[in-house]
PDB file of C-alpha atoms in Angstrom:
ATOM      1  CA  GLU A   1     120.373 139.712  20.520  1.00  0.00           C
ATOM      2  CA  VAL A   2     122.643 142.839  19.464  1.00  0.00           C
ATOM      3  CA  GLN A   3     124.901 143.682  22.377  1.00  0.00           C
ATOM      4  CA  LEU A   4     127.508 146.314  22.443  1.00  0.00           C
ATOM      5  CA  VAL A   5     129.714 146.058  25.649  1.00  0.00           C
ATOM      6  CA  GLN A   6     132.227 148.523  26.549  1.00  0.00           C
ATOM      7  CA  SER A   7     135.065 148.360  28.806  1.00  0.00           C
ATOM      8  CA  GLY A   8     135.096 150.006  32.609  1.00  0.00           C
ATOM      9  CA  THR A   9     135.797 153.299  33.942  1.00  0.00           C
ATOM     10  CA  GLU A  10     139.060 154.682  33.448  1.00  0.00           C
ATOM     11  CA  VAL A  11     140.635 157.160  35.941  1.00  0.00           C
ATOM     12  CA  LYS A  12     143.750 158.937  34.331  1.00  0.00           C
ATOM     13  CA  LYS A  13     146.138 161.983  34.546  1.00  0.00           C
ATOM     14  CA  SER A  14     146.730 164.575  31.968  1.00  0.00           C
ATOM     15  CA  GLY A  15     149.327 163.659  29.337  1.00  0.00           C
ATOM     16  CA  GLU A  16     148.883 159.859  29.697  1.00  0.00           C
ATOM     17  CA  SER A  17     147.380 157.391  27.174  1.00  0.00           C
ATOM     18  CA  LEU A  18     144.074 155.571  26.756  1.00  0.00           C
ATOM     19  CA  LYS A  19     142.406 153.006  24.621  1.00  0.00           C
ATOM     20  CA  ILE A  20     138.861 152.187  25.478  1.00  0.00           C
ATOM     21  CA  SER A  21     136.886 149.242  23.822  1.00  0.00           C
ATOM     22  CA  CYS A  22     133.429 148.490  22.636  1.00  0.00           C
ATOM     23  CA  LYS A  23     132.864 144.794  21.762  1.00  0.00           C
ATOM     24  CA  GLY A  24     129.535 143.725  19.322  1.00  0.00           C
ATOM     25  CA  SER A  25     128.056 140.693  19.480  1.00  0.00           C
ATOM     26  CA  GLY A  26     124.559 139.138  17.912  1.00  0.00           C
ATOM     27  CA  TYR A  27     125.070 140.601  14.421  1.00  0.00           C
ATOM     28  CA  ASN A  28     127.462 140.733  11.702  1.00  0.00           C
ATOM     29  CA  PHE A  29     129.842 142.880  13.106  1.00  0.00           C
ATOM     30  CA  ALA A  30     131.775 143.659   9.861  1.00  0.00           C
ATOM     31  CA  THR A  31     128.942 145.454   7.823  1.00  0.00           C
ATOM     32  CA  TYR A  32     127.375 147.847  10.412  1.00  0.00           C
ATOM     33  CA  SER A  33     129.500 150.992  11.137  1.00  0.00           C
ATOM     34  CA  LEU A  34     130.252 152.242  14.681  1.00  0.00           C
ATOM     35  CA  GLY A  35     129.581 155.426  15.780  1.00  0.00           C
ATOM     36  CA  TRP A  36     131.538 157.099  19.186  1.00  0.00           C
ATOM     37  CA  VAL A  37     129.521 159.597  20.849  1.00  0.00           C
ATOM     38  CA  ARG A  38     130.807 161.896  23.665  1.00  0.00           C
ATOM     39  CA  GLN A  39     128.795 163.057  26.778  1.00  0.00           C
ATOM     40  CA  MET A  40     130.561 165.851  28.868  1.00  0.00           C
ATOM     41  CA  PRO A  41     129.421 165.880  32.633  1.00  0.00           C
ATOM     42  CA  GLY A  42     125.877 167.483  32.481  1.00  0.00           C
ATOM     43  CA  LYS A  43     125.773 168.093  28.751  1.00  0.00           C
ATOM     44  CA  GLY A  44     124.325 166.760  25.651  1.00  0.00           C
ATOM     45  CA  LEU A  45     125.454 163.961  23.036  1.00  0.00           C
ATOM     46  CA  GLU A  46     128.165 164.932  20.619  1.00  0.00           C
ATOM     47  CA  TRP A  47     128.913 162.608  17.538  1.00  0.00           C
ATOM     48  CA  MET A  48     132.805 162.140  17.400  1.00  0.00           C
ATOM     49  CA  GLY A  49     133.022 159.896  14.392  1.00  0.00           C
ATOM     50  CA  THR A  50     132.081 156.546  12.797  1.00  0.00           C
ATOM     51  CA  ILE A  51     134.264 153.559  11.794  1.00  0.00           C
ATOM     52  CA  TYR A  52     133.100 150.876   9.066  1.00  0.00           C
ATOM     53  CA  PRO A  53     134.615 147.553  10.552  1.00  0.00           C
ATOM     54  CA  ASP A  54     135.101 145.751   7.270  1.00  0.00           C
ATOM     55  CA  ASP A  55     137.578 148.221   5.942  1.00  0.00           C
ATOM     56  CA  SER A  56     138.264 150.560   8.536  1.00  0.00           C
ATOM     57  CA  ASP A  57     137.055 153.202   6.693  1.00  0.00           C
ATOM     58  CA  THR A  58     136.822 156.128   9.351  1.00  0.00           C
ATOM     59  CA  THR A  59     135.041 159.538   9.383  1.00  0.00           C
ATOM     60  CA  TYR A  60     135.810 161.902  12.204  1.00  0.00           C
ATOM     61  CA  SER A  61     133.887 165.110  13.228  1.00  0.00           C
ATOM     62  CA  PRO A  62     135.942 168.112  12.854  1.00  0.00           C
ATOM     63  CA  SER A  63     135.950 169.061  16.300  1.00  0.00           C
ATOM     64  CA  PHE A  64     137.516 165.446  17.247  1.00  0.00           C
ATOM     65  CA  GLN A  65     139.871 165.192  14.000  1.00  0.00           C
ATOM     66  CA  GLY A  66     143.342 164.819  15.387  1.00  0.00           C
ATOM     67  CA  GLN A  67     142.324 164.397  18.915  1.00  0.00           C
ATOM     68  CA  VAL A  68     141.257 160.868  19.033  1.00  0.00           C
ATOM     69  CA  THR A  69     141.928 157.569  16.913  1.00  0.00           C
ATOM     70  CA  MET A  70     139.164 155.230  16.258  1.00  0.00           C
ATOM     71  CA  SER A  71     140.107 151.337  15.248  1.00  0.00           C
ATOM     72  CA  VAL A  72     138.810 148.166  14.911  1.00  0.00           C
ATOM     73  CA  ASP A  73     139.626 144.507  15.318  1.00  0.00           C
ATOM     74  CA  LYS A  74     137.415 142.248  13.212  1.00  0.00           C
ATOM     75  CA  SER A  75     138.438 139.356  14.309  1.00  0.00           C
ATOM     76  CA  MET A  76     137.734 140.281  18.040  1.00  0.00           C
ATOM     77  CA  THR A  77     134.549 142.049  16.857  1.00  0.00           C
ATOM     78  CA  THR A  78     135.652 144.863  18.858  1.00  0.00           C
ATOM     79  CA  ALA A  79     136.085 148.896  18.153  1.00  0.00           C
ATOM     80  CA  TYR A  80     138.358 151.097  19.987  1.00  0.00           C
ATOM     81  CA  LEU A  81     138.557 154.669  20.510  1.00  0.00           C
ATOM     82  CA  GLN A  82     142.168 156.209  21.867  1.00  0.00           C
ATOM     83  CA  TRP A  83     144.007 159.121  22.828  1.00  0.00           C
ATOM     84  CA  SER A  84     147.632 159.667  22.672  1.00  0.00           C
ATOM     85  CA  SER A  85     147.816 162.641  25.608  1.00  0.00           C
ATOM     86  CA  LEU A  86     144.837 163.176  27.545  1.00  0.00           C
ATOM     87  CA  LYS A  87     143.511 166.288  28.832  1.00  0.00           C
ATOM     88  CA  ALA A  88     141.275 167.365  31.692  1.00  0.00           C
ATOM     89  CA  SER A  89     138.616 168.421  29.055  1.00  0.00           C
ATOM     90  CA  ASP A  90     138.260 164.615  27.737  1.00  0.00           C
ATOM     91  CA  THR A  91     136.459 164.012  31.227  1.00  0.00           C
ATOM     92  CA  ALA A  92     133.386 162.479  29.809  1.00  0.00           C
ATOM     93  CA  ILE A  93     131.170 159.268  29.036  1.00  0.00           C
ATOM     94  CA  TYR A  94     132.215 157.620  25.902  1.00  0.00           C
ATOM     95  CA  TYR A  95     129.354 155.739  24.079  1.00  0.00           C
ATOM     96  CA  CYS A  96     129.628 153.455  21.175  1.00  0.00           C
ATOM     97  CA  ALA A  97     126.644 152.829  18.875  1.00  0.00           C
ATOM     98  CA  ARG A  98     125.913 150.868  16.034  1.00  0.00           C
ATOM     99  CA  LYS A  99     124.679 152.659  12.936  1.00  0.00           C
ATOM    100  CA  GLY A 100     121.519 151.378  11.008  1.00  0.00           C
ATOM    101  CA  PRO A 101     120.946 151.083   7.613  1.00  0.00           C
ATOM    102  CA  SER A 102     119.558 154.639   7.231  1.00  0.00           C
ATOM    103  CA  GLY A 103     121.745 156.279   9.508  1.00  0.00           C
ATOM    104  CA  TYR A 104     120.088 155.835  13.074  1.00  0.00           C
ATOM    105  CA  PHE A 105     122.022 154.452  15.586  1.00  0.00           C
ATOM    106  CA  ASP A 106     120.114 151.564  16.488  1.00  0.00           C
ATOM    107  CA  PHE A 107     122.164 150.214  19.474  1.00  0.00           C
ATOM    108  CA  TRP A 108     124.295 151.513  22.276  1.00  0.00           C
ATOM    109  CA  GLY A 109     126.727 150.477  24.301  1.00  0.00           C
ATOM    110  CA  GLN A 110     126.470 151.292  28.444  1.00  0.00           C
ATOM    111  CA  GLY A 111     129.108 153.867  28.002  1.00  0.00           C
ATOM    112  CA  THR A 112     132.575 154.217  29.458  1.00  0.00           C
ATOM    113  CA  LEU A 113     133.277 157.063  31.882  1.00  0.00           C
ATOM    114  CA  VAL A 114     136.521 158.589  31.524  1.00  0.00           C
ATOM    115  CA  THR A 115     138.031 160.802  34.102  1.00  0.00           C
ATOM    116  CA  VAL A 116     141.103 162.786  33.682  1.00  0.00           C
ATOM    117  CA  SER A 117     142.615 164.962  36.543  1.00  0.00           C
ATOM    118  CA  SER A 118     144.939 167.491  35.791  1.00  0.00           C
TER     119      SER A 118
ATOM    120  CA  SER B   1     128.551 171.790   9.563  1.00  0.00           C
ATOM    121  CA  SER B   2     124.979 171.529  10.465  1.00  0.00           C
ATOM    122  CA  GLU B   3     123.198 172.374  13.718  1.00  0.00           C
ATOM    123  CA  LEU B   4     120.011 171.004  15.109  1.00  0.00           C
ATOM    124  CA  THR B   5     118.246 173.376  17.677  1.00  0.00           C
ATOM    125  CA  GLN B   6     115.773 171.979  20.398  1.00  0.00           C
ATOM    126  CA  ASP B   7     114.240 173.702  23.042  1.00  0.00           C
ATOM    127  CA  PRO B   8     116.240 172.919  26.486  1.00  0.00           C
ATOM    128  CA  ALA B   9     113.208 172.087  28.545  1.00  0.00           C
ATOM    129  CA  VAL B  10     109.414 171.116  28.150  1.00  0.00           C
ATOM    130  CA  SER B  11     106.672 169.948  30.517  1.00  0.00           C
ATOM    131  CA  VAL B  12     103.613 167.892  30.354  1.00  0.00           C
ATOM    132  CA  ALA B  13     100.893 166.848  32.581  1.00  0.00           C
ATOM    133  CA  LEU B  14     100.500 163.270  33.123  1.00  0.00           C
ATOM    134  CA  GLY B  15      98.488 161.603  30.451  1.00  0.00           C
ATOM    135  CA  GLN B  16      98.679 164.724  28.179  1.00  0.00           C
ATOM    136  CA  THR B  17     100.197 165.200  24.901  1.00  0.00           C
ATOM    137  CA  VAL B  18     103.547 166.715  24.280  1.00  0.00           C
ATOM    138  CA  ARG B  19     105.500 167.723  21.209  1.00  0.00           C
ATOM    139  CA  ILE B  20     109.205 168.071  21.018  1.00  0.00           C
ATOM    140  CA  THR B  21     110.751 169.715  18.170  1.00  0.00           C
ATOM    141  CA  CYS B  22     114.262 169.985  16.537  1.00  0.00           C
ATOM    142  CA  GLN B  23     115.050 172.544  13.680  1.00  0.00           C
ATOM    143  CA  GLY B  24     117.795 172.305  11.314  1.00  0.00           C
ATOM    144  CA  ASP B  25     118.522 172.753   7.595  1.00  0.00           C
ATOM    145  CA  SER B  26     119.709 169.157   7.209  1.00  0.00           C
ATOM    146  CA  LEU B  27     116.001 168.143   8.327  1.00  0.00           C
ATOM    147  CA  ARG B  28     115.067 169.459   4.837  1.00  0.00           C
ATOM    148  CA  SER B  29     117.093 166.451   3.201  1.00  0.00           C
ATOM    149  CA  TYR B  30     117.219 163.771   5.810  1.00  0.00           C
ATOM    150  CA  TYR B  31     114.819 162.278   8.404  1.00  0.00           C
ATOM    151  CA  ALA B  32     115.518 163.056  12.526  1.00  0.00           C
ATOM    152  CA  SER B  33     115.804 160.100  14.475  1.00  0.00           C
ATOM    153  CA  TRP B  34     115.302 160.570  18.457  1.00  0.00           C
ATOM    154  CA  TYR B  35     116.591 159.161  21.246  1.00  0.00           C
ATOM    155  CA  GLN B  36     115.505 158.785  24.986  1.00  0.00           C
ATOM    156  CA  GLN B  37     118.244 159.231  27.858  1.00  0.00           C
ATOM    157  CA  LYS B  38     117.191 158.275  31.243  1.00  0.00           C
ATOM    158  CA  ALA B  39     119.241 159.631  34.151  1.00  0.00           C
ATOM    159  CA  GLY B  40     122.424 157.733  34.653  1.00  0.00           C
ATOM    160  CA  GLN B  41     121.471 155.467  31.509  1.00  0.00           C
ATOM    161  CA  ALA B  42     122.534 155.112  27.830  1.00  0.00           C
ATOM    162  CA  PRO B  43     120.362 156.559  25.173  1.00  0.00           C
ATOM    163  CA  VAL B  44     117.778 154.464  23.694  1.00  0.00           C
ATOM    164  CA  LEU B  45     116.288 154.882  20.128  1.00  0.00           C
ATOM    165  CA  VAL B  46     112.713 155.868  20.058  1.00  0.00           C
ATOM    166  CA  ILE B  47     111.751 156.985  16.614  1.00  0.00           C
ATOM    167  CA  TYR B  48     113.622 156.855  13.352  1.00  0.00           C
ATOM    168  CA  GLY B  49     113.008 157.184   9.334  1.00  0.00           C
ATOM    169  CA  ASN B  50     109.532 158.062   8.593  1.00  0.00           C
ATOM    170  CA  ASN B  51     107.930 157.761  11.998  1.00  0.00           C
ATOM    171  CA  LYS B  52     109.051 154.154  12.589  1.00  0.00           C
ATOM    172  CA  ARG B  53     109.401 152.620  16.161  1.00  0.00           C
ATOM    173  CA  PRO B  54     111.989 150.216  17.004  1.00  0.00           C
ATOM    174  CA  SER B  55     110.769 146.897  18.740  1.00  0.00           C
ATOM    175  CA  GLY B  56     109.469 147.386  22.394  1.00  0.00           C
ATOM    176  CA  ILE B  57     108.928 151.321  21.825  1.00  0.00           C
ATOM    177  CA  PRO B  58     105.326 152.172  22.904  1.00  0.00           C
ATOM    178  CA  ASP B  59     103.003 153.349  20.193  1.00  0.00           C
ATOM    179  CA  ARG B  60     102.359 156.557  22.337  1.00  0.00           C
ATOM    180  CA  PHE B  61     105.828 157.669  20.690  1.00  0.00           C
ATOM    181  CA  SER B  62     105.375 159.071  17.131  1.00  0.00           C
ATOM    182  CA  GLY B  63     107.351 161.524  14.776  1.00  0.00           C
ATOM    183  CA  SER B  64     106.989 163.634  12.089  1.00  0.00           C
ATOM    184  CA  ASN B  65     108.879 165.945   9.882  1.00  0.00           C
ATOM    185  CA  SER B  66     108.086 169.224   7.868  1.00  0.00           C
ATOM    186  CA  GLY B  67     110.372 171.594   6.209  1.00  0.00           C
ATOM    187  CA  ASN B  68     113.326 171.891   8.435  1.00  0.00           C
ATOM    188  CA  THR B  69     111.686 170.771  11.522  1.00  0.00           C
ATOM    189  CA  GLY B  70     111.112 167.474  13.001  1.00  0.00           C
ATOM    190  CA  SER B  71     108.845 166.762  15.757  1.00  0.00           C
ATOM    191  CA  LEU B  72     108.556 163.781  18.390  1.00  0.00           C
ATOM    192  CA  THR B  73     105.122 163.541  19.986  1.00  0.00           C
ATOM    193  CA  ILE B  74     104.187 161.486  23.105  1.00  0.00           C
ATOM    194  CA  THR B  75     100.344 160.872  23.141  1.00  0.00           C
ATOM    195  CA  GLY B  76      99.567 160.262  27.070  1.00  0.00           C
ATOM    196  CA  ALA B  77     102.742 160.784  28.193  1.00  0.00           C
ATOM    197  CA  GLN B  78     103.520 158.541  31.501  1.00  0.00           C
ATOM    198  CA  ALA B  79     105.732 159.276  34.394  1.00  0.00           C
ATOM    199  CA  GLU B  80     108.416 156.803  33.129  1.00  0.00           C
ATOM    200  CA  ASP B  81     108.583 159.341  29.999  1.00  0.00           C
ATOM    201  CA  GLU B  82     110.689 161.689  31.986  1.00  0.00           C
ATOM    202  CA  ALA B  83     114.032 161.968  30.569  1.00  0.00           C
ATOM    203  CA  ASP B  84     116.290 163.924  28.092  1.00  0.00           C
ATOM    204  CA  TYR B  85     115.289 163.636  24.299  1.00  0.00           C
ATOM    205  CA  TYR B  86     117.683 164.239  21.500  1.00  0.00           C
ATOM    206  CA  CYS B  87     117.375 164.474  17.795  1.00  0.00           C
ATOM    207  CA  ASN B  88     119.890 163.267  15.447  1.00  0.00           C
ATOM    208  CA  SER B  89     120.350 163.351  11.652  1.00  0.00           C
ATOM    209  CA  ARG B  90     123.062 163.274   8.852  1.00  0.00           C
ATOM    210  CA  ASP B  91     125.249 166.317   8.836  1.00  0.00           C
ATOM    211  CA  THR B  92     124.864 168.312   5.435  1.00  0.00           C
ATOM    212  CA  SER B  93     128.648 169.027   5.485  1.00  0.00           C
ATOM    213  CA  GLY B  94     129.404 165.249   4.566  1.00  0.00           C
ATOM    214  CA  ILE B  95     127.695 161.887   3.636  1.00  0.00           C
ATOM    215  CA  ASN B  96     129.085 160.047   6.443  1.00  0.00           C
ATOM    216  CA  ALA B  97     128.735 163.047   8.952  1.00  0.00           C
ATOM    217  CA  TRP B  98     126.071 163.213  11.693  1.00  0.00           C
ATOM    218  CA  VAL B  99     124.886 165.950  14.266  1.00  0.00           C
ATOM    219  CA  PHE B 100     122.742 165.839  17.471  1.00  0.00           C
ATOM    220  CA  GLY B 101     120.616 168.345  18.813  1.00  0.00           C
ATOM    221  CA  GLY B 102     121.399 169.903  22.274  1.00  0.00           C
ATOM    222  CA  GLY B 103     118.674 167.973  24.125  1.00  0.00           C
ATOM    223  CA  THR B 104     115.260 168.675  25.379  1.00  0.00           C
ATOM    224  CA  ARG B 105     114.618 167.690  29.242  1.00  0.00           C
ATOM    225  CA  LEU B 106     110.955 166.587  29.561  1.00  0.00           C
ATOM    226  CA  THR B 107     109.422 166.675  33.063  1.00  0.00           C
ATOM    227  CA  VAL B 108     106.117 165.062  33.621  1.00  0.00           C
ATOM    228  CA  LEU B 109     104.030 166.807  36.005  1.00  0.00           C
TER     229      LEU B 109
END
């Protein structure tokens, strides 16, 4: 069974750093890209970027380029999303999702709520 | 980058048929995929590719594409179908870029 399990809720202050995780299991982790998707409070889904675990090739949405860093540890079958200096506007739920062969996101993590106070 | 446009809200009477649409230039080249998100839950893929359903998705959900419009049809809507629905496709700006529509809130009356 394919599963993506994300790390827990985070409460941080503006300016702090943060790294959240997404652990995949039940499939060949290295050969499926993983996407990260932001959902701000009461808003829609926004694609942030995608990483291919086998070679860490990463594509960022222009809206998120330079704002976040995506990485992966193949040995741990875990992907990461990190911020070096959080802003209050980073408050959102962040989902990881596996990208299927034709580009759709077929399995999703449960989401990680990040709350940043100013 | 591309944009996908959805109606913000749609309603349907219990047991009736509803179509949710998604418009964008990228849909002239790529299929739309569709996701259902119930309150407080993660999105779930319901339609992908050329009208394909993942395992476990009821056959009352179907998809179609024409020109720059993708459509999700629910035939015989149930109370449990009340949710937000999002379309998604490749972004024409890059081979590894993706875009979501703004979402449609479906109310089942």
